[in-house]
mmCIF file of N, CA and C in Angstrom:
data_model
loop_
_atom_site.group_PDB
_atom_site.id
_atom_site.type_symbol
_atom_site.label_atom_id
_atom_site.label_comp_id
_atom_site.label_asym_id
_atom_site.label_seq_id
_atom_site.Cartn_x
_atom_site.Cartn_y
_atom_site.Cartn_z
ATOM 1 N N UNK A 22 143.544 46.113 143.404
ATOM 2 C CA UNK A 22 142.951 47.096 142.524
ATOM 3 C C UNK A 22 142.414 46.388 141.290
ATOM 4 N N UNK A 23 141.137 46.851 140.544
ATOM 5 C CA UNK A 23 140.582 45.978 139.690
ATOM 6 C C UNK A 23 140.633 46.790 138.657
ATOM 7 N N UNK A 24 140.794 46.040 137.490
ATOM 8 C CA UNK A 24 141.109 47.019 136.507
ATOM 9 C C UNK A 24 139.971 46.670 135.163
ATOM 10 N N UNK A 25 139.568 47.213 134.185
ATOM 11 C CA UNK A 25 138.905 46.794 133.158
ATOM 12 C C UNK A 25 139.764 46.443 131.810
ATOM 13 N N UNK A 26 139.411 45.598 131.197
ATOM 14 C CA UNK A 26 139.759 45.370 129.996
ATOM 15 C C UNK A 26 139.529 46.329 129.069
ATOM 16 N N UNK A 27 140.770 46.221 127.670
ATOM 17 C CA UNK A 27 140.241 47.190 126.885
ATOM 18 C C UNK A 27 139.172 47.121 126.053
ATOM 19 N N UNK A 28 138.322 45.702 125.814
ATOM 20 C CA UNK A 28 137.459 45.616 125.057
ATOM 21 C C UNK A 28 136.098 45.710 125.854
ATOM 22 N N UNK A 29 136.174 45.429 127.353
ATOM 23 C CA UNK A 29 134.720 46.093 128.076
ATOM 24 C C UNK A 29 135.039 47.785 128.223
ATOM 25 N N UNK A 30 136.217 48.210 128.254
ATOM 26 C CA UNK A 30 136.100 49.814 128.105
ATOM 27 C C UNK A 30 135.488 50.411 126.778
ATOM 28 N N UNK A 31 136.124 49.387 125.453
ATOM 29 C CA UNK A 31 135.393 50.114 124.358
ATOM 30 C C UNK A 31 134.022 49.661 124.638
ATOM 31 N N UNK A 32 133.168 48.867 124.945
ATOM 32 C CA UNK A 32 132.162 48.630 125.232
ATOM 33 C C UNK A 32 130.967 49.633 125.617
ATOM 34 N N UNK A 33 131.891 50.069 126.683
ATOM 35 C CA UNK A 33 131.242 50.543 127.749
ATOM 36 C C UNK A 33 131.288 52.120 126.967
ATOM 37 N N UNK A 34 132.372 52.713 126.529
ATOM 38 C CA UNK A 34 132.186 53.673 126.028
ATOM 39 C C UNK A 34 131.081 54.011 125.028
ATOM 40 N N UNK A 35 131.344 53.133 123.777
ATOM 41 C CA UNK A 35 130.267 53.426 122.655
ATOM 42 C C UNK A 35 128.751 53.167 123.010
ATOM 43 N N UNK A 36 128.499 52.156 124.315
ATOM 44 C CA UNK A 36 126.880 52.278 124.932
ATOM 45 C C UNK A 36 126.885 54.009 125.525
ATOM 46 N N UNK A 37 127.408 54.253 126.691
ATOM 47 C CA UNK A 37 127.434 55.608 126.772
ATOM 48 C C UNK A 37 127.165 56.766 125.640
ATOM 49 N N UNK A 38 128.106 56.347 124.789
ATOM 50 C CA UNK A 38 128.021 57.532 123.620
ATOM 51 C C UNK A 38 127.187 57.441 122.875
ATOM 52 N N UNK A 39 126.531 55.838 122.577
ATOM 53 C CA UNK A 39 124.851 55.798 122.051
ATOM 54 C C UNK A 39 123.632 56.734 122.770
ATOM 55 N N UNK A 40 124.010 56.212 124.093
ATOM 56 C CA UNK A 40 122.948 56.796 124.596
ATOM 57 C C UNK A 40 122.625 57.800 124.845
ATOM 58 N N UNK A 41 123.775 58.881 124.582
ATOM 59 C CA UNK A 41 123.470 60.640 125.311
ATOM 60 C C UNK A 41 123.193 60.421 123.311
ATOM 61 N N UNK A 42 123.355 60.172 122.249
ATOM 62 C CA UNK A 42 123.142 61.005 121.047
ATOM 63 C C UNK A 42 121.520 60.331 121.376
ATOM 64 N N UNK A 43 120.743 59.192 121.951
ATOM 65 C CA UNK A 43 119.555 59.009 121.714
ATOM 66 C C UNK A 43 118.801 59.325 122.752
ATOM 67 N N UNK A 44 119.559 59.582 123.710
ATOM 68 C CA UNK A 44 118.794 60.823 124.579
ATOM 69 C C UNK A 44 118.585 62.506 124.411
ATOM 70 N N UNK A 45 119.535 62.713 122.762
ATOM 71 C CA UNK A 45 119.220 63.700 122.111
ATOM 72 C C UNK A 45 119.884 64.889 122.780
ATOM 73 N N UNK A 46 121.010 64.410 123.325
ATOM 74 C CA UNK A 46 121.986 65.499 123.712
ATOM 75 C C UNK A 46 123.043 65.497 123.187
ATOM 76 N N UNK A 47 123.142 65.119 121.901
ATOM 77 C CA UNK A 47 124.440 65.406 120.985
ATOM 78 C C UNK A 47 123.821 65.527 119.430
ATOM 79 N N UNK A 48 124.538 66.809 118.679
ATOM 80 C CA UNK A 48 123.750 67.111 117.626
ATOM 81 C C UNK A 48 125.241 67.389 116.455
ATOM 82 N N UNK A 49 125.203 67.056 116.031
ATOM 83 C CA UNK A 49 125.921 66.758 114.568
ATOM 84 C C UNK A 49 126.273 67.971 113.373
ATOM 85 N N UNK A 50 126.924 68.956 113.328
ATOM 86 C CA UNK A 50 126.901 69.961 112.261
ATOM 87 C C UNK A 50 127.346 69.452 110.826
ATOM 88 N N UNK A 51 127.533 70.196 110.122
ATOM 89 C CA UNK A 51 128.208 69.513 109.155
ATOM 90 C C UNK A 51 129.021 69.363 108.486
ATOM 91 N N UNK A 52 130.022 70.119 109.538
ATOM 92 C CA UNK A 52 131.282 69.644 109.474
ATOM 93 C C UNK A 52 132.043 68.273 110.532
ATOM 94 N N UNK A 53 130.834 68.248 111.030
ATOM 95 C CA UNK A 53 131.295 66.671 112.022
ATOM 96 C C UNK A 53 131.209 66.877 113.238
ATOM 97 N N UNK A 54 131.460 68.166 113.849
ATOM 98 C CA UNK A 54 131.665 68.775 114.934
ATOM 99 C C UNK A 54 130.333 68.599 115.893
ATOM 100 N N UNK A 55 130.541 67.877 117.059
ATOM 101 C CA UNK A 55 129.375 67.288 118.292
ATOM 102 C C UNK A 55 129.137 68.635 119.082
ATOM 103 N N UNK A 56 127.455 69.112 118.974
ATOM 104 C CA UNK A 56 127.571 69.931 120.307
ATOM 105 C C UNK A 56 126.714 69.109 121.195
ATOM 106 N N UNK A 57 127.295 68.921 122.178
ATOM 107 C CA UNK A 57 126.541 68.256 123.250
ATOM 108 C C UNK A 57 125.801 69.373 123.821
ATOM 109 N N UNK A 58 124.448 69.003 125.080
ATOM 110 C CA UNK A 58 123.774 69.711 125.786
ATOM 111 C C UNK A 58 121.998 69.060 125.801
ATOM 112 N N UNK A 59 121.378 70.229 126.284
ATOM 113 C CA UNK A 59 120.124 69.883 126.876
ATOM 114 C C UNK A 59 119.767 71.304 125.789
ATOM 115 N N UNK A 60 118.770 70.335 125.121
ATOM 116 C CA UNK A 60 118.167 71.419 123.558
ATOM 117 C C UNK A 60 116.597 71.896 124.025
ATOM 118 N N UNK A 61 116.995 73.407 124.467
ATOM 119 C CA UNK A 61 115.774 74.188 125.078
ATOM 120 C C UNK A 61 114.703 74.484 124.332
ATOM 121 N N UNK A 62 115.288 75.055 123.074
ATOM 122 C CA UNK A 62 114.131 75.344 122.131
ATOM 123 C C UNK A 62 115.179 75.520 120.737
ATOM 124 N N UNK A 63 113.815 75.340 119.635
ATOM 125 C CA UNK A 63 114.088 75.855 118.014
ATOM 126 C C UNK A 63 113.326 76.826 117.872
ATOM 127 N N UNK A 64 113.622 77.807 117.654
ATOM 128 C CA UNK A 64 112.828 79.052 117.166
ATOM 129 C C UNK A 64 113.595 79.868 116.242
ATOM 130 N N UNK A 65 113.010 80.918 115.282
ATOM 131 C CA UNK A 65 113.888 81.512 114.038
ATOM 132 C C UNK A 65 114.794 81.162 113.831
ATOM 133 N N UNK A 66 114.809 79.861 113.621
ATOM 134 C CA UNK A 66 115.923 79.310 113.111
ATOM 135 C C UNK A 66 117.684 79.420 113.462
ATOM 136 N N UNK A 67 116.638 79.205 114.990
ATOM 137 C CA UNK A 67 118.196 78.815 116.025
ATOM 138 C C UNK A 67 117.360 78.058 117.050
ATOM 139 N N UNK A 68 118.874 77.254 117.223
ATOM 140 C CA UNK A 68 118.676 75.725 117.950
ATOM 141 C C UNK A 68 119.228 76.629 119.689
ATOM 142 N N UNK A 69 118.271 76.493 120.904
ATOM 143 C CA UNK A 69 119.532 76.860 121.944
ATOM 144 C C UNK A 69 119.847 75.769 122.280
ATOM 145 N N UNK A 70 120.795 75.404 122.859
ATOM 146 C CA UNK A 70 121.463 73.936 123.193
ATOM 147 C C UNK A 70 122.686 74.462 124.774
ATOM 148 N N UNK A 71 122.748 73.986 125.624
ATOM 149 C CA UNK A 71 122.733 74.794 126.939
ATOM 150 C C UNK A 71 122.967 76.085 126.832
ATOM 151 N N UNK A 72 121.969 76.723 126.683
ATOM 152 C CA UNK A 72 121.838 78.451 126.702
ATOM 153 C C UNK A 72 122.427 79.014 126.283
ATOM 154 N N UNK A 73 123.239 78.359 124.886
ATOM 155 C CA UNK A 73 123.840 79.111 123.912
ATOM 156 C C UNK A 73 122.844 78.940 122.519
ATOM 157 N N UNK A 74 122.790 79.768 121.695
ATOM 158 C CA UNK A 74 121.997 79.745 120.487
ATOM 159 C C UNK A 74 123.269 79.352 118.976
ATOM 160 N N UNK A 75 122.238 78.648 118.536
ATOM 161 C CA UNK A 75 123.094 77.918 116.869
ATOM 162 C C UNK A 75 122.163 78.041 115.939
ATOM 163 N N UNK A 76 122.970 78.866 114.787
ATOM 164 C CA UNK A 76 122.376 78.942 113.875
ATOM 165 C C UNK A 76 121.537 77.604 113.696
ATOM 166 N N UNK A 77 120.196 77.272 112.974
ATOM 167 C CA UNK A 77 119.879 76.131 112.468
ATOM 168 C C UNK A 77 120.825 75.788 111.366
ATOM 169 N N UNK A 78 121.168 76.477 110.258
ATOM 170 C CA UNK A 78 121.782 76.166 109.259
ATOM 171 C C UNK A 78 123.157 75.182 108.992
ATOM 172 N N UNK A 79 123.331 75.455 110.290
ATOM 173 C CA UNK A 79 124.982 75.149 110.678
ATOM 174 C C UNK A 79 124.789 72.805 111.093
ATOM 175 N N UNK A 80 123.535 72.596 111.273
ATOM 176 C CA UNK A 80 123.402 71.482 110.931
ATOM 177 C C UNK A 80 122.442 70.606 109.745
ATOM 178 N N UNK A 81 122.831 69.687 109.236
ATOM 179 C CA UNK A 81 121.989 69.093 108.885
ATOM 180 C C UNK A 81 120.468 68.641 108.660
ATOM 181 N N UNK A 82 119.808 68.584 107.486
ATOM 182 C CA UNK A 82 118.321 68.599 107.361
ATOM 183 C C UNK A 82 118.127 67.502 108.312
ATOM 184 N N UNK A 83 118.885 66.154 107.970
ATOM 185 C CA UNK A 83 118.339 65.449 109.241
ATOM 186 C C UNK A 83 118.006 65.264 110.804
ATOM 187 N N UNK A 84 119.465 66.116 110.943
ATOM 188 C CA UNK A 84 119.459 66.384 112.403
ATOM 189 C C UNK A 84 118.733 67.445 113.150
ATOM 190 N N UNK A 85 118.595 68.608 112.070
ATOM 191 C CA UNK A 85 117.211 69.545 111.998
ATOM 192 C C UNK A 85 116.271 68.955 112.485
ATOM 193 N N UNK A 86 115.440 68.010 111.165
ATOM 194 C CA UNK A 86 114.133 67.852 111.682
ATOM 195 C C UNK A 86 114.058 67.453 113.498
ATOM 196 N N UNK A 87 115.197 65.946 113.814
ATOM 197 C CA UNK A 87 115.063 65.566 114.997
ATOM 198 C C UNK A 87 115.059 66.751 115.873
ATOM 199 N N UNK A 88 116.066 68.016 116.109
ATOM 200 C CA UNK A 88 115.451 68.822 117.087
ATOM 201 C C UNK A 88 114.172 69.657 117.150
ATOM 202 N N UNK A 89 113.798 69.310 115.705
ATOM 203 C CA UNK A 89 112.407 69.985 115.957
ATOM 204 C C UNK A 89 111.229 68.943 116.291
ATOM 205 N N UNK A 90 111.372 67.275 116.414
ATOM 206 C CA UNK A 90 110.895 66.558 117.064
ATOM 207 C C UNK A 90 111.395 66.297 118.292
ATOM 208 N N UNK A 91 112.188 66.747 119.206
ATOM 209 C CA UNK A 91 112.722 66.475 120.291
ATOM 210 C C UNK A 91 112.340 67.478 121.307
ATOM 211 N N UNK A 92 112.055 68.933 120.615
ATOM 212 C CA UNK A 92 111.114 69.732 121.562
ATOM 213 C C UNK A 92 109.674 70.161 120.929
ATOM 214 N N UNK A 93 109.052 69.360 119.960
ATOM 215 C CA UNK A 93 107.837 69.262 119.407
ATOM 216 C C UNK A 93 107.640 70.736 118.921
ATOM 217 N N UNK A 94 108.523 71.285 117.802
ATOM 218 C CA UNK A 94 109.276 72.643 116.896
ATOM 219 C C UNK A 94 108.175 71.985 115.835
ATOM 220 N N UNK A 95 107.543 73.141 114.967
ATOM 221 C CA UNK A 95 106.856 72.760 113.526
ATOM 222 C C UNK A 95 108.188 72.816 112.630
ATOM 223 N N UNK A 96 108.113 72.136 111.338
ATOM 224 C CA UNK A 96 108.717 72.856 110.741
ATOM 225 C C UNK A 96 108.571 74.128 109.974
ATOM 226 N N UNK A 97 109.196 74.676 109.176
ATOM 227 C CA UNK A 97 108.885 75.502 108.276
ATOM 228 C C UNK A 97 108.094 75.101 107.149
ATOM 229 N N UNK A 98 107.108 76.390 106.722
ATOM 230 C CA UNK A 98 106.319 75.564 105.577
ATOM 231 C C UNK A 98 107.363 75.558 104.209
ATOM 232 N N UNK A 99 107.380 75.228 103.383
ATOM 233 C CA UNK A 99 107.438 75.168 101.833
ATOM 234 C C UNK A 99 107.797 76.239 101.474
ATOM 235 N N UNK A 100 108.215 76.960 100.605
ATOM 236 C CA UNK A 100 108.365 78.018 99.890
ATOM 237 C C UNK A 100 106.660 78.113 99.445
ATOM 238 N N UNK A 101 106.754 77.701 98.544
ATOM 239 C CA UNK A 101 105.184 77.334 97.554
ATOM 240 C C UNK A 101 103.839 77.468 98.718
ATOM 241 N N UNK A 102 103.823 77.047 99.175
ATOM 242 C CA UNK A 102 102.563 76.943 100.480
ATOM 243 C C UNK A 102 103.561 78.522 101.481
ATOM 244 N N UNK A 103 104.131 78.877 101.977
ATOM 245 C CA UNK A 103 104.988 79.891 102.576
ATOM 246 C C UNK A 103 103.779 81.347 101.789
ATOM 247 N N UNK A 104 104.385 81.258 100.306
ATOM 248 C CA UNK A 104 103.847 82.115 99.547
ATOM 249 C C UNK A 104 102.475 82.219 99.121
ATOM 250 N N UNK A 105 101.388 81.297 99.441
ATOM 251 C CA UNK A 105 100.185 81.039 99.841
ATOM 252 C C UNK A 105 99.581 81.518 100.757
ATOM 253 N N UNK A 106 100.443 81.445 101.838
ATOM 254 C CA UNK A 106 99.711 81.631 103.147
ATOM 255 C C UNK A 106 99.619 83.396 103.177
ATOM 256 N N UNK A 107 100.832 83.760 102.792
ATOM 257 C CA UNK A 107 101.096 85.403 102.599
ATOM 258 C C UNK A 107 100.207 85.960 101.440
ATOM 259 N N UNK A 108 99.631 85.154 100.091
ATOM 260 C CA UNK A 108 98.758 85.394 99.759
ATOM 261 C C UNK A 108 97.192 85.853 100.831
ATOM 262 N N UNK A 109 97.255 84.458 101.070
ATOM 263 C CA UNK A 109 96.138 84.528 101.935
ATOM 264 C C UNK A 109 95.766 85.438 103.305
ATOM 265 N N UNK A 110 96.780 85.997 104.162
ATOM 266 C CA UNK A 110 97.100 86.779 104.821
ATOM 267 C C UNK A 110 96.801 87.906 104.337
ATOM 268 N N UNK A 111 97.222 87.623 103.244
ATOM 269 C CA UNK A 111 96.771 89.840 102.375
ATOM 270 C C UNK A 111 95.235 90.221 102.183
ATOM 271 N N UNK A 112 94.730 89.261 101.859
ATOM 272 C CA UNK A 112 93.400 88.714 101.555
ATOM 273 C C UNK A 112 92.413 89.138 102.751
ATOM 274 N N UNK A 113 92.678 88.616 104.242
ATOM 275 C CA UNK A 113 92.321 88.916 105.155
ATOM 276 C C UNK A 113 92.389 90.051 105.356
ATOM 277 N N UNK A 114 93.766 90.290 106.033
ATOM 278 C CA UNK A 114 93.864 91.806 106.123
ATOM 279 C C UNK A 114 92.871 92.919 105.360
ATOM 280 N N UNK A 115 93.189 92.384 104.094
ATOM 281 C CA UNK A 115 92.308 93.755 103.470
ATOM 282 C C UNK A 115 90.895 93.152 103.356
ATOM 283 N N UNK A 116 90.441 92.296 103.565
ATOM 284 C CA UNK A 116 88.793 92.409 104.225
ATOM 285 C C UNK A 116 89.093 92.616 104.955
ATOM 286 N N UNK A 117 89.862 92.790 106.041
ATOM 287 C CA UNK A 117 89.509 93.270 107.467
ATOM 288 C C UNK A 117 89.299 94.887 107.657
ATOM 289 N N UNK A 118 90.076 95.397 106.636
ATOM 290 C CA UNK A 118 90.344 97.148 106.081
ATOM 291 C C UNK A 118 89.459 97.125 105.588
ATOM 292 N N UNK A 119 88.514 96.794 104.796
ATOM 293 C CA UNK A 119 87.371 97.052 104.508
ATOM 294 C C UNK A 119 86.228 97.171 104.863
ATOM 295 N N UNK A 120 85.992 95.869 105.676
ATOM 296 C CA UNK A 120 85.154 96.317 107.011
ATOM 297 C C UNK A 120 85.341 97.715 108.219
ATOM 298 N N UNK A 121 86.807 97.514 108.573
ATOM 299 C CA UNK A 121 87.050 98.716 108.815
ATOM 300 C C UNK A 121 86.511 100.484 108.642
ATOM 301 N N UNK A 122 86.468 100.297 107.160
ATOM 302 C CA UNK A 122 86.157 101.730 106.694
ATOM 303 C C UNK A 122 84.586 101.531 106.168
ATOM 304 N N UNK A 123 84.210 100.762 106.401
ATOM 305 C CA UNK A 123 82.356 100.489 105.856
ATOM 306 C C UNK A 123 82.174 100.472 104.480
ATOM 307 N N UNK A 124 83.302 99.904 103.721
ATOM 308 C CA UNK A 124 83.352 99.505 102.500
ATOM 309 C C UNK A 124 82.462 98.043 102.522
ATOM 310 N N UNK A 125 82.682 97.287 103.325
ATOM 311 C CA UNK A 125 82.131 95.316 103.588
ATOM 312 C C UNK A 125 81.013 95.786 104.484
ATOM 313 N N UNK A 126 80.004 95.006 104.504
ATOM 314 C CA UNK A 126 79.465 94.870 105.721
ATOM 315 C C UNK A 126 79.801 93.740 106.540
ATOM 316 N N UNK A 127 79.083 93.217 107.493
ATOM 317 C CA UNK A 127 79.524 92.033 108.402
ATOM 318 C C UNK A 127 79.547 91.023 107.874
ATOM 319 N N UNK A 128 78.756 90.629 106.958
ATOM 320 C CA UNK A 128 78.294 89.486 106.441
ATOM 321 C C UNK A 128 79.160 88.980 105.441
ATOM 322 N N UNK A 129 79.596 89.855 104.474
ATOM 323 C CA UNK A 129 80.046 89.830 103.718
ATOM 324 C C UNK A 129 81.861 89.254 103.819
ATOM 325 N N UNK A 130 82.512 90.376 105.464
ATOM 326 C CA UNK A 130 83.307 90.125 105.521
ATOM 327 C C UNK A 130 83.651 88.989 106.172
ATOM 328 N N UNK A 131 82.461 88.016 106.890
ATOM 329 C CA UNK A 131 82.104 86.736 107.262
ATOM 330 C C UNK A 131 82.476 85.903 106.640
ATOM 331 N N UNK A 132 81.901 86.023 105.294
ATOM 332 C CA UNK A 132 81.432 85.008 104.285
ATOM 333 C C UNK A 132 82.708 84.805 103.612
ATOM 334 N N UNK A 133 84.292 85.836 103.638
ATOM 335 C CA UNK A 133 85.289 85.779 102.878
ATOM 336 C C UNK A 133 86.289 85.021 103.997
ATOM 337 N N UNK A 134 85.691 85.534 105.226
ATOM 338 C CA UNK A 134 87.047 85.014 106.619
ATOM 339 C C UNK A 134 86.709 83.030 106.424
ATOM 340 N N UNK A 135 85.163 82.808 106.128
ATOM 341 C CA UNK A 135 85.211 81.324 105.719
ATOM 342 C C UNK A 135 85.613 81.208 104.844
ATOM 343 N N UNK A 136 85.781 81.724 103.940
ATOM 344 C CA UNK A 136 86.339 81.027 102.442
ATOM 345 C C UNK A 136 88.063 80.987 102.627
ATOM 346 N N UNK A 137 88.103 81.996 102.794
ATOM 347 C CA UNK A 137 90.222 81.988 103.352
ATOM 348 C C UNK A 137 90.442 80.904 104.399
ATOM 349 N N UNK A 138 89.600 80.824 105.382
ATOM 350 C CA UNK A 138 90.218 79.555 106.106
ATOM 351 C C UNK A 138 89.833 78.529 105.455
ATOM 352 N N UNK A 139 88.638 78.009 104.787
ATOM 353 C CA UNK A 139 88.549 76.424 103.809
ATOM 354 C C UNK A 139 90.070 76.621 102.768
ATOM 355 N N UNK A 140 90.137 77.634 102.188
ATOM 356 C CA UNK A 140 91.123 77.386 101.229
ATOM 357 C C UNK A 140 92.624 77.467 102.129
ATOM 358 N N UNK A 141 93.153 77.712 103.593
ATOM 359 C CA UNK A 141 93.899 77.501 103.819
ATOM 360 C C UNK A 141 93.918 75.909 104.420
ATOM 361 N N UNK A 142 92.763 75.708 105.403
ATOM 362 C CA UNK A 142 93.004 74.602 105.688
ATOM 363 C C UNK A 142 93.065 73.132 104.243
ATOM 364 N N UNK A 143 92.123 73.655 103.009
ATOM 365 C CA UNK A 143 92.417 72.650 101.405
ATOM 366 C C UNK A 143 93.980 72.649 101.544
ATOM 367 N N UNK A 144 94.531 73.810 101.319
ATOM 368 C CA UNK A 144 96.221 73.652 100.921
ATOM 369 C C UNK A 144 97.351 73.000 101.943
ATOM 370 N N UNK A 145 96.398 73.206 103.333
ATOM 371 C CA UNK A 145 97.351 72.428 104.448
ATOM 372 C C UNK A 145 97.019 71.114 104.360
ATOM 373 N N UNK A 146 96.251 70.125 103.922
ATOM 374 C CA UNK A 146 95.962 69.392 103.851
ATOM 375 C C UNK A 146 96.154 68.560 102.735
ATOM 376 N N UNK A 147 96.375 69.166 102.329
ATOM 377 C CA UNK A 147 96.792 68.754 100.277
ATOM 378 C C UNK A 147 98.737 69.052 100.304
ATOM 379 N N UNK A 148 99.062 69.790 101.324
ATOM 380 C CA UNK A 148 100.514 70.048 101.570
ATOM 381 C C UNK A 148 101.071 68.491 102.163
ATOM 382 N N UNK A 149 103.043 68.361 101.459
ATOM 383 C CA UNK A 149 103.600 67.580 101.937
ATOM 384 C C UNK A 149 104.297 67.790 102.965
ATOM 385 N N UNK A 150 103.745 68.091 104.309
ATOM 386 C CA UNK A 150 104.119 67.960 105.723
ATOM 387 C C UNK A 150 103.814 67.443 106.884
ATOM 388 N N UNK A 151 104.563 67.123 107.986
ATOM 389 C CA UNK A 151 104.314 66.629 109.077
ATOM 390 C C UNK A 151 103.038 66.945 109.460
ATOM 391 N N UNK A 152 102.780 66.405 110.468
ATOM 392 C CA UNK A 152 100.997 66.293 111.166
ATOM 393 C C UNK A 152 101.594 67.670 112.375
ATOM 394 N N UNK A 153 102.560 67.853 112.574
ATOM 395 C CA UNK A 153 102.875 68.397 114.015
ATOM 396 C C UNK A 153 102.505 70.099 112.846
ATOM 397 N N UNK A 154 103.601 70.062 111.983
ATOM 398 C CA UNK A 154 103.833 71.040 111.321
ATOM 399 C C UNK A 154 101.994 71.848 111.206
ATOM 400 N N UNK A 155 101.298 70.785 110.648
ATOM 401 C CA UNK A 155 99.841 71.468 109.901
ATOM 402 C C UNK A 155 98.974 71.291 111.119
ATOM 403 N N UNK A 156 99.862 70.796 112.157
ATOM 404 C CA UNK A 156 98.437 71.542 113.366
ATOM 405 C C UNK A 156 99.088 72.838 113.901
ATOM 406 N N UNK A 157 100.175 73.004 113.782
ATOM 407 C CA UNK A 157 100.873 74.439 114.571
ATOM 408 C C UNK A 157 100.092 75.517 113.163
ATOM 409 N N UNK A 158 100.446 75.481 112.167
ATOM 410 C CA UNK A 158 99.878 76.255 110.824
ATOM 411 C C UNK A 158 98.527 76.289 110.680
ATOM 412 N N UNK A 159 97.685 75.589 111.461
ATOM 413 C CA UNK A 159 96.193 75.382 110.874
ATOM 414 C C UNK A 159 95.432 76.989 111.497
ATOM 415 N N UNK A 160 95.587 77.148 112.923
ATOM 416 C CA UNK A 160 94.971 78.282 113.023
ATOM 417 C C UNK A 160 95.298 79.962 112.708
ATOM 418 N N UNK A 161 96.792 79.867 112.335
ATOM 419 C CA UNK A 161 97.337 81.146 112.256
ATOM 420 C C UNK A 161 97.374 81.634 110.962
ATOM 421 N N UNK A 162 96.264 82.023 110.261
ATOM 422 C CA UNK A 162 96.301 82.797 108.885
ATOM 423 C C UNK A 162 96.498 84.349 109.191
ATOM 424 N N UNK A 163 95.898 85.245 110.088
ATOM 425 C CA UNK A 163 96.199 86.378 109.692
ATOM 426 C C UNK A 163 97.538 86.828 110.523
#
């Protein structure tokens, strides 16, 4: 019978245990606590991780971002840019209500749907975020 040593067992263990956290099946809260699994999606701010859902909150900003690079998740915008965009959203909308009721004509309400998207795409672009983040955000103003 062949047996292993204890220093190729620790070996062998901590490669193993490298490799499932960099194969991104072990995620870190912050209280220390490992949930292992296969991370399906991030959405409203829950992680599912084998077909159970976790709060996002419950881990770390760092370990955050990685699951939202591990299933290509935007992040959230900014507060500051957040409250921009909802500016800008209102903006639309009500040219769009205006056209609506034959207050705008076409042109007019044309000429404002370009100006709201230059000034959203200026602020996404002038914003401090990921490239993934400001292409998921670039087309969705209203």
């Amino acid at each position: 019978m062949q047996c292993i040593s204890t220093r190729k067992a620790l070996q062998v263990f901590i490669v193993c245990a490298w490799s499932s956290v960099a194969a991104g099946g072990a995620f870190t809260n912050h209280v220390g606590h490992v949930v292992r699994g296969s991370l399906t999606s991030v959405t409203n701010g829950f992680a599912v991780i084998e077909g159970r859902r976790y709060p996002m909150s419950i881990f770390p900003a760092a370990e955050q971002a990685r699951m939202r690079r591990l299933v290509r998740a935007p992040s959230p915008l900014p507060l500051p840019l957040a409250a921009r965009r909802r500016s800008i959203r209102e903006r639309w909308l009500r040219n769009e209500a205006l056209l609506a009721a034959g207050a705008k004509s076409e042109e007019a309400a044309e000429s404002m749907r370009q100006r709201l998207r230059a000034a959203w795409r200026r602020m996404l672009r002038e914003a401090d975020i990921d490239p993934a983040t400001r292409d998921y955000w670039l087309p969705r103003i209203p």
